Coordinates of C-alpha atoms in Angstrom, one line a residue:
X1 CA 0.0 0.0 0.0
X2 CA 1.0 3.6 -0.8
X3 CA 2.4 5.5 2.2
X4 CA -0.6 8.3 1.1
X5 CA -3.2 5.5 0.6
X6 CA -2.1 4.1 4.4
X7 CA -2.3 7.4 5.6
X8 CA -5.6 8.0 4.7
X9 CA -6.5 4.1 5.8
X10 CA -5.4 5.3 9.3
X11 CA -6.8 8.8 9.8
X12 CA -10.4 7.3 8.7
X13 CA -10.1 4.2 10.7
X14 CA -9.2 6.6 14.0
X15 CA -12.0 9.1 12.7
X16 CA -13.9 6.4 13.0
X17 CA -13.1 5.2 16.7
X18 CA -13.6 8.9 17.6
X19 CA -15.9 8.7 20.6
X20 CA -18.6 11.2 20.9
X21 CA -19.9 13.2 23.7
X22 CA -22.8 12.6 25.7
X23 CA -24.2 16.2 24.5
X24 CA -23.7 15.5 20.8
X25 CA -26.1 12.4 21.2
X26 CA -28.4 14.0 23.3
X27 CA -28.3 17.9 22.9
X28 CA -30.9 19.7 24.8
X29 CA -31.7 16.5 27.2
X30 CA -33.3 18.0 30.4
X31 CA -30.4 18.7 32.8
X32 CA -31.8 16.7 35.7
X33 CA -32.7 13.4 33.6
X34 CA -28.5 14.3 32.6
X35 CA -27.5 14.4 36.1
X36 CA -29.0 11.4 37.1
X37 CA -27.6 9.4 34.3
X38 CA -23.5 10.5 35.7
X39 CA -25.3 9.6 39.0
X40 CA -24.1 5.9 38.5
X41 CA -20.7 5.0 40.7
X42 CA -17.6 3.6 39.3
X43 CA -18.4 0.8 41.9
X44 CA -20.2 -2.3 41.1
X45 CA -21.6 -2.6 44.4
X46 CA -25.6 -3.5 44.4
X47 CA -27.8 -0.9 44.1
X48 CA -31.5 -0.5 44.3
X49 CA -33.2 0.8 40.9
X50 CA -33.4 4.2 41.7
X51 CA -29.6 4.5 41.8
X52 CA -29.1 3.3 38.8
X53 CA -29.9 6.4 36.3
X54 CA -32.3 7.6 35.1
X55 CA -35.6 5.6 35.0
X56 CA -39.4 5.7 34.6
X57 CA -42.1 4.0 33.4
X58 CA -45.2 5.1 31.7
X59 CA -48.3 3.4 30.1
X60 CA -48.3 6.0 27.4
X61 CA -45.7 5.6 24.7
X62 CA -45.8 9.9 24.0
X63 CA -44.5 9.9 27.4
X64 CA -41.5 8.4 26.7
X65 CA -38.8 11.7 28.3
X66 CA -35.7 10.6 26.3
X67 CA -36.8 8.0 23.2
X68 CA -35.5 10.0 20.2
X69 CA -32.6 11.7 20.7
X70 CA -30.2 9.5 21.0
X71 CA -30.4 7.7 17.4
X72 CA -33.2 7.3 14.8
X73 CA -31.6 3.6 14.8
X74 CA -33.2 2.7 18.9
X75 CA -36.7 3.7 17.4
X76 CA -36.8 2.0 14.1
X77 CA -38.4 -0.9 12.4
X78 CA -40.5 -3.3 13.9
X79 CA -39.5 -2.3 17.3
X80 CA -40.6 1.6 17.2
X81 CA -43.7 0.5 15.4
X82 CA -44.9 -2.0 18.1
X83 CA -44.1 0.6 20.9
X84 CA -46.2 3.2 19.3
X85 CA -49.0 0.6 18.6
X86 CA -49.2 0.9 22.2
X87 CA -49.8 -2.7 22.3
X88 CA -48.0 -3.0 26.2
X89 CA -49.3 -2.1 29.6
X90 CA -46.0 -0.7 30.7
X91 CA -43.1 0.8 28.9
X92 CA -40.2 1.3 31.0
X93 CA -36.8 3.3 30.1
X94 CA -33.2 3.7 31.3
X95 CA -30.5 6.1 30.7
X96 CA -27.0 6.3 32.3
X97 CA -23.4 6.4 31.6
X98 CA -21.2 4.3 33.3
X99 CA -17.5 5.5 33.9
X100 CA -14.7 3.9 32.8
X101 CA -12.5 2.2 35.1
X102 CA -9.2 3.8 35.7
X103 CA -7.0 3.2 33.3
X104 CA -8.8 1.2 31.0
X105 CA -11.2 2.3 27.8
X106 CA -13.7 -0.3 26.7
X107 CA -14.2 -0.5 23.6
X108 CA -16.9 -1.9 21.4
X109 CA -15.6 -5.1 21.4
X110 CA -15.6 -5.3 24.9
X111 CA -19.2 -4.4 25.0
X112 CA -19.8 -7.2 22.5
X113 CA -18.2 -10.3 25.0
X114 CA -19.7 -8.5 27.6
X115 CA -23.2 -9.9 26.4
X116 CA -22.4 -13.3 25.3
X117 CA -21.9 -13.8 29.3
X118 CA -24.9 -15.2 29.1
X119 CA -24.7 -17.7 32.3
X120 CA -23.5 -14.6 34.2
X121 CA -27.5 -13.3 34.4
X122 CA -27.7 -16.1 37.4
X123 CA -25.0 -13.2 39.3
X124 CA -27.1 -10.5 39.1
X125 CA -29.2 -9.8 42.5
X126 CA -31.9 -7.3 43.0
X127 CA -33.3 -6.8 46.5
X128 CA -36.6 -8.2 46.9
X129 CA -38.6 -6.0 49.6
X130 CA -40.9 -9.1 49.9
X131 CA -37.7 -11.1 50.5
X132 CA -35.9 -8.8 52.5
X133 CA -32.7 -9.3 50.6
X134 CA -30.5 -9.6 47.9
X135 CA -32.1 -12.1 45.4
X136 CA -31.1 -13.3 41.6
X137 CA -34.0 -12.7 39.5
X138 CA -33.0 -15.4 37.4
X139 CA -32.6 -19.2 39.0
X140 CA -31.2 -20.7 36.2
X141 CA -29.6 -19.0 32.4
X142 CA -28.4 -20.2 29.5
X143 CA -27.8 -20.4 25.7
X144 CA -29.4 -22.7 23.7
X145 CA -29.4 -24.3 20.1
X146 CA -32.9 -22.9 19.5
X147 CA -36.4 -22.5 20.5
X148 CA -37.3 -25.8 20.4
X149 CA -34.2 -27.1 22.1
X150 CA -33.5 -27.1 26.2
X151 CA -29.9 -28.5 26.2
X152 CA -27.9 -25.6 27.4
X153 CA -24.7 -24.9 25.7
X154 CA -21.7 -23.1 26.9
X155 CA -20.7 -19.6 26.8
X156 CA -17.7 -18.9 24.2
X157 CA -14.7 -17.6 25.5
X158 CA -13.9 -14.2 23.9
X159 CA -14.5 -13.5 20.3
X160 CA -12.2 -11.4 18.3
X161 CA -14.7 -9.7 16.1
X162 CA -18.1 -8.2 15.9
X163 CA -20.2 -9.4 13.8
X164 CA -22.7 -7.6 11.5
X165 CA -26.0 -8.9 13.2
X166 CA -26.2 -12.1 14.7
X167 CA -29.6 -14.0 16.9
X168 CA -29.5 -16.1 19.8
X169 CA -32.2 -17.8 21.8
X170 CA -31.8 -18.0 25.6
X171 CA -33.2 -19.9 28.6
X172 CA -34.1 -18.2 31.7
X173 CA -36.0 -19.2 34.8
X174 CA -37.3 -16.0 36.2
X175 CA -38.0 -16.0 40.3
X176 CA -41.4 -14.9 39.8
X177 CA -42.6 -15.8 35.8
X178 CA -40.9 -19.1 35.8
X179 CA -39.0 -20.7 32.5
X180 CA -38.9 -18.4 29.2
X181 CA -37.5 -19.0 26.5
X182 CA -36.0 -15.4 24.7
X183 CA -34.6 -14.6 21.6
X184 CA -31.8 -12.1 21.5
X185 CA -30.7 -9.8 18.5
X186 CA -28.0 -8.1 18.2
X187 CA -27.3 -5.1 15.9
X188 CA -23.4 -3.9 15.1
X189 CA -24.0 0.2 13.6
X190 CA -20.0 0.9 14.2
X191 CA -20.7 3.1 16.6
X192 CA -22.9 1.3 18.7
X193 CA -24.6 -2.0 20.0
X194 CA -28.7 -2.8 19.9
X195 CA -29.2 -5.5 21.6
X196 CA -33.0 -6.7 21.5
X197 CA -34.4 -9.4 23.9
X198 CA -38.2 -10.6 23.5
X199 CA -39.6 -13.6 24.6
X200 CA -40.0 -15.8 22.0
X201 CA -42.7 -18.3 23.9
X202 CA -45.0 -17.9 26.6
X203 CA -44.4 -18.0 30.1
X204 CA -45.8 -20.5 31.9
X205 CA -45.7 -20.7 36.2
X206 CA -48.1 -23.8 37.5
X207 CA -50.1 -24.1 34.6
X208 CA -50.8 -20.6 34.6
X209 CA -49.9 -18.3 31.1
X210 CA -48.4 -15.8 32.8
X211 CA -46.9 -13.7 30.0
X212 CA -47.6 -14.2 26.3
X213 CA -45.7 -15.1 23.4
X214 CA -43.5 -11.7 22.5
X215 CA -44.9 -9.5 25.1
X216 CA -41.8 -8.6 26.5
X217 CA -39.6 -7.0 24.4
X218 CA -36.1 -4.5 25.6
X219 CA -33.9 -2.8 22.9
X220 CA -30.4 -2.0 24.8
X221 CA -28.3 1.3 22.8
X222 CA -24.6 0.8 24.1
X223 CA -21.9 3.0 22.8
X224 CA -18.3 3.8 24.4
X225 CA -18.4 7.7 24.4
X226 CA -16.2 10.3 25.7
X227 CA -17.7 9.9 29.2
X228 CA -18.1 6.3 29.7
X229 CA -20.3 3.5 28.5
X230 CA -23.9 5.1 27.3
X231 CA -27.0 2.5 27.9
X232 CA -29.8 4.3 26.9
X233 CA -32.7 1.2 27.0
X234 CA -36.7 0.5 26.6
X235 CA -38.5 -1.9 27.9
X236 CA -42.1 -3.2 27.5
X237 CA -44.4 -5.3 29.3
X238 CA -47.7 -6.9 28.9
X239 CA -48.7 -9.9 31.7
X240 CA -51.8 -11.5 32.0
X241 CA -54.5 -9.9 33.7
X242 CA -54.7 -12.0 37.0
X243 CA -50.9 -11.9 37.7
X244 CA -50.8 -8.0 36.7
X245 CA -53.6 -7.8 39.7
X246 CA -50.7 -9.5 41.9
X247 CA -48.0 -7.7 41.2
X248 CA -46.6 -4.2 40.9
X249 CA -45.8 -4.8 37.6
X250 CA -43.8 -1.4 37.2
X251 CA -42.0 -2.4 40.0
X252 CA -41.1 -5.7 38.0
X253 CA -40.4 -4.0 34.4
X254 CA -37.6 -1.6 36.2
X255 CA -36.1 -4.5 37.8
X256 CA -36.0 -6.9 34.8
X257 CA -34.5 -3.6 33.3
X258 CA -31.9 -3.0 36.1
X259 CA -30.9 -6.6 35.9
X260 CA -30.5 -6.4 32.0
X261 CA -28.5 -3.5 32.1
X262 CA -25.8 -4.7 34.9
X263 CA -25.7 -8.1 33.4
X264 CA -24.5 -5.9 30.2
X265 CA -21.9 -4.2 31.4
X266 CA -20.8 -6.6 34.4
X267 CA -18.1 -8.0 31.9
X268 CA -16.6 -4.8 31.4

């Protein structure tokens, strides 16, 4: 290769890298929602929901505070359509920016083996105020070959590349909506990670249909910035009406959304 042509290989793969700030993704974000999102400690100590960022939930989807300024990409497709429908009884979003460790960047990459940790969900603990403690939400997690197949297969050790776009299915036994089967996708923009989790049968819990087929579905933006990882993430909910009278179920959506979001980054 030319010593030009290299040169101009290099400066456009660093111009690439170039990380943005957290204003050029959300300019004119309400300063509070902004300094609750840098609220988050370095510190992977447990912390209840409301430490966690910024986060909310609504039954309205115009009530969304943050949902399109980040990127057109988080609210696009399928995904933005079915929120809009309205189809869910609770839509629940989270924004924070977690700070790097000292002296380490993570990069995209990092993001990327971060999630295929999937046996690492089974770490995460939330604290149950019916409990009285620190709980996992999920018993049991792992990968499997597909919808239809229970064996559980092993995490990989650490890939070397990001690929394109890529779909996984997951087993999870949930403390309180029993054994789901989920499908994952996951979206490579250059910039940035979407990772979208719905669950791809119904949840079942002695006998009882407690969620149906696809009516949970979360869409996770992750992108290594200037500050710190962004998550900016969305969650929707829809149980069935009996076991929506028995729960608080936006108490449960933030949660499953807390829980999503550490497991993310708890790699990093």
């Amino acid at each position: 290769m030319k010593p030009a042509l290299f040169l101009c290989f290099v400066c456009a793969s660093l111009a690439a890298q170039a990380r943005r700030p957290f204003d050029a993704l959300f300019p004119g974000l309400d300063q509070g929602i902004k300094a609750q999102a840098f609220s988050v400690p370095a510190s992977s100590e447990p912390q209840s929901g409301e430490e966690k960022g910024y986060s909310r939930c609504v039954t309205n989807p115009a009530d969304l505070a943050i949902a399109r300024s980040p990127v057109s990409l988080l609210f696009s497709g399928p995904f933005a359509d079915r929120v809009a429908a309205g189809d869910f009884s609770y839509i629940s979003e989270n924004l924070l920016v977690v700070p790097y460790a000292e002296g380490r960047t993570t990069t995209l990459l990092d993001v990327y083996n971060s999630l295929q940790k999937v046996r690492g969900m089974k770490d995460v603990k939330y604290h149950s105020f019916t409990r009285k403690k620190w709980v996992p939400l999920f018993e049991e997690a792992s990968r499997i070959n597909g919808p239809d197949s229970l064996k559980p297969l092993p995490d990989p050790t650490r890939l070397p590349a990001i690929p394109d776009a890529e779909t996984l299915f997951v087993k999870l036994k949930d403390i309180n909506l029993g054994n789901t089967i989920y499908r994952s996708e996951l979206v490579n923009t250059g910039r940035a990670l979407l990772y979208t989790i719905t669950n791809h049968k119904a949840s079942t819990l002695f006998f009882v249909t407690v969620m149906k087929r696809e009516r949970f579905v979360s869409r996770v933006y992750l992108e290594p910035i200037e500050e710190g990882v962004l998550v900016y993430c969305v969650a929707c909910i829809e149980l069935s009406g009996f076991v929506e009278r028995m729960i608080d179920v936006p108490s449960a959506l933030k949660k499953r959304l807390d829980v999503l979001i550490e497991w993310a980054l708890a790699g990093l």
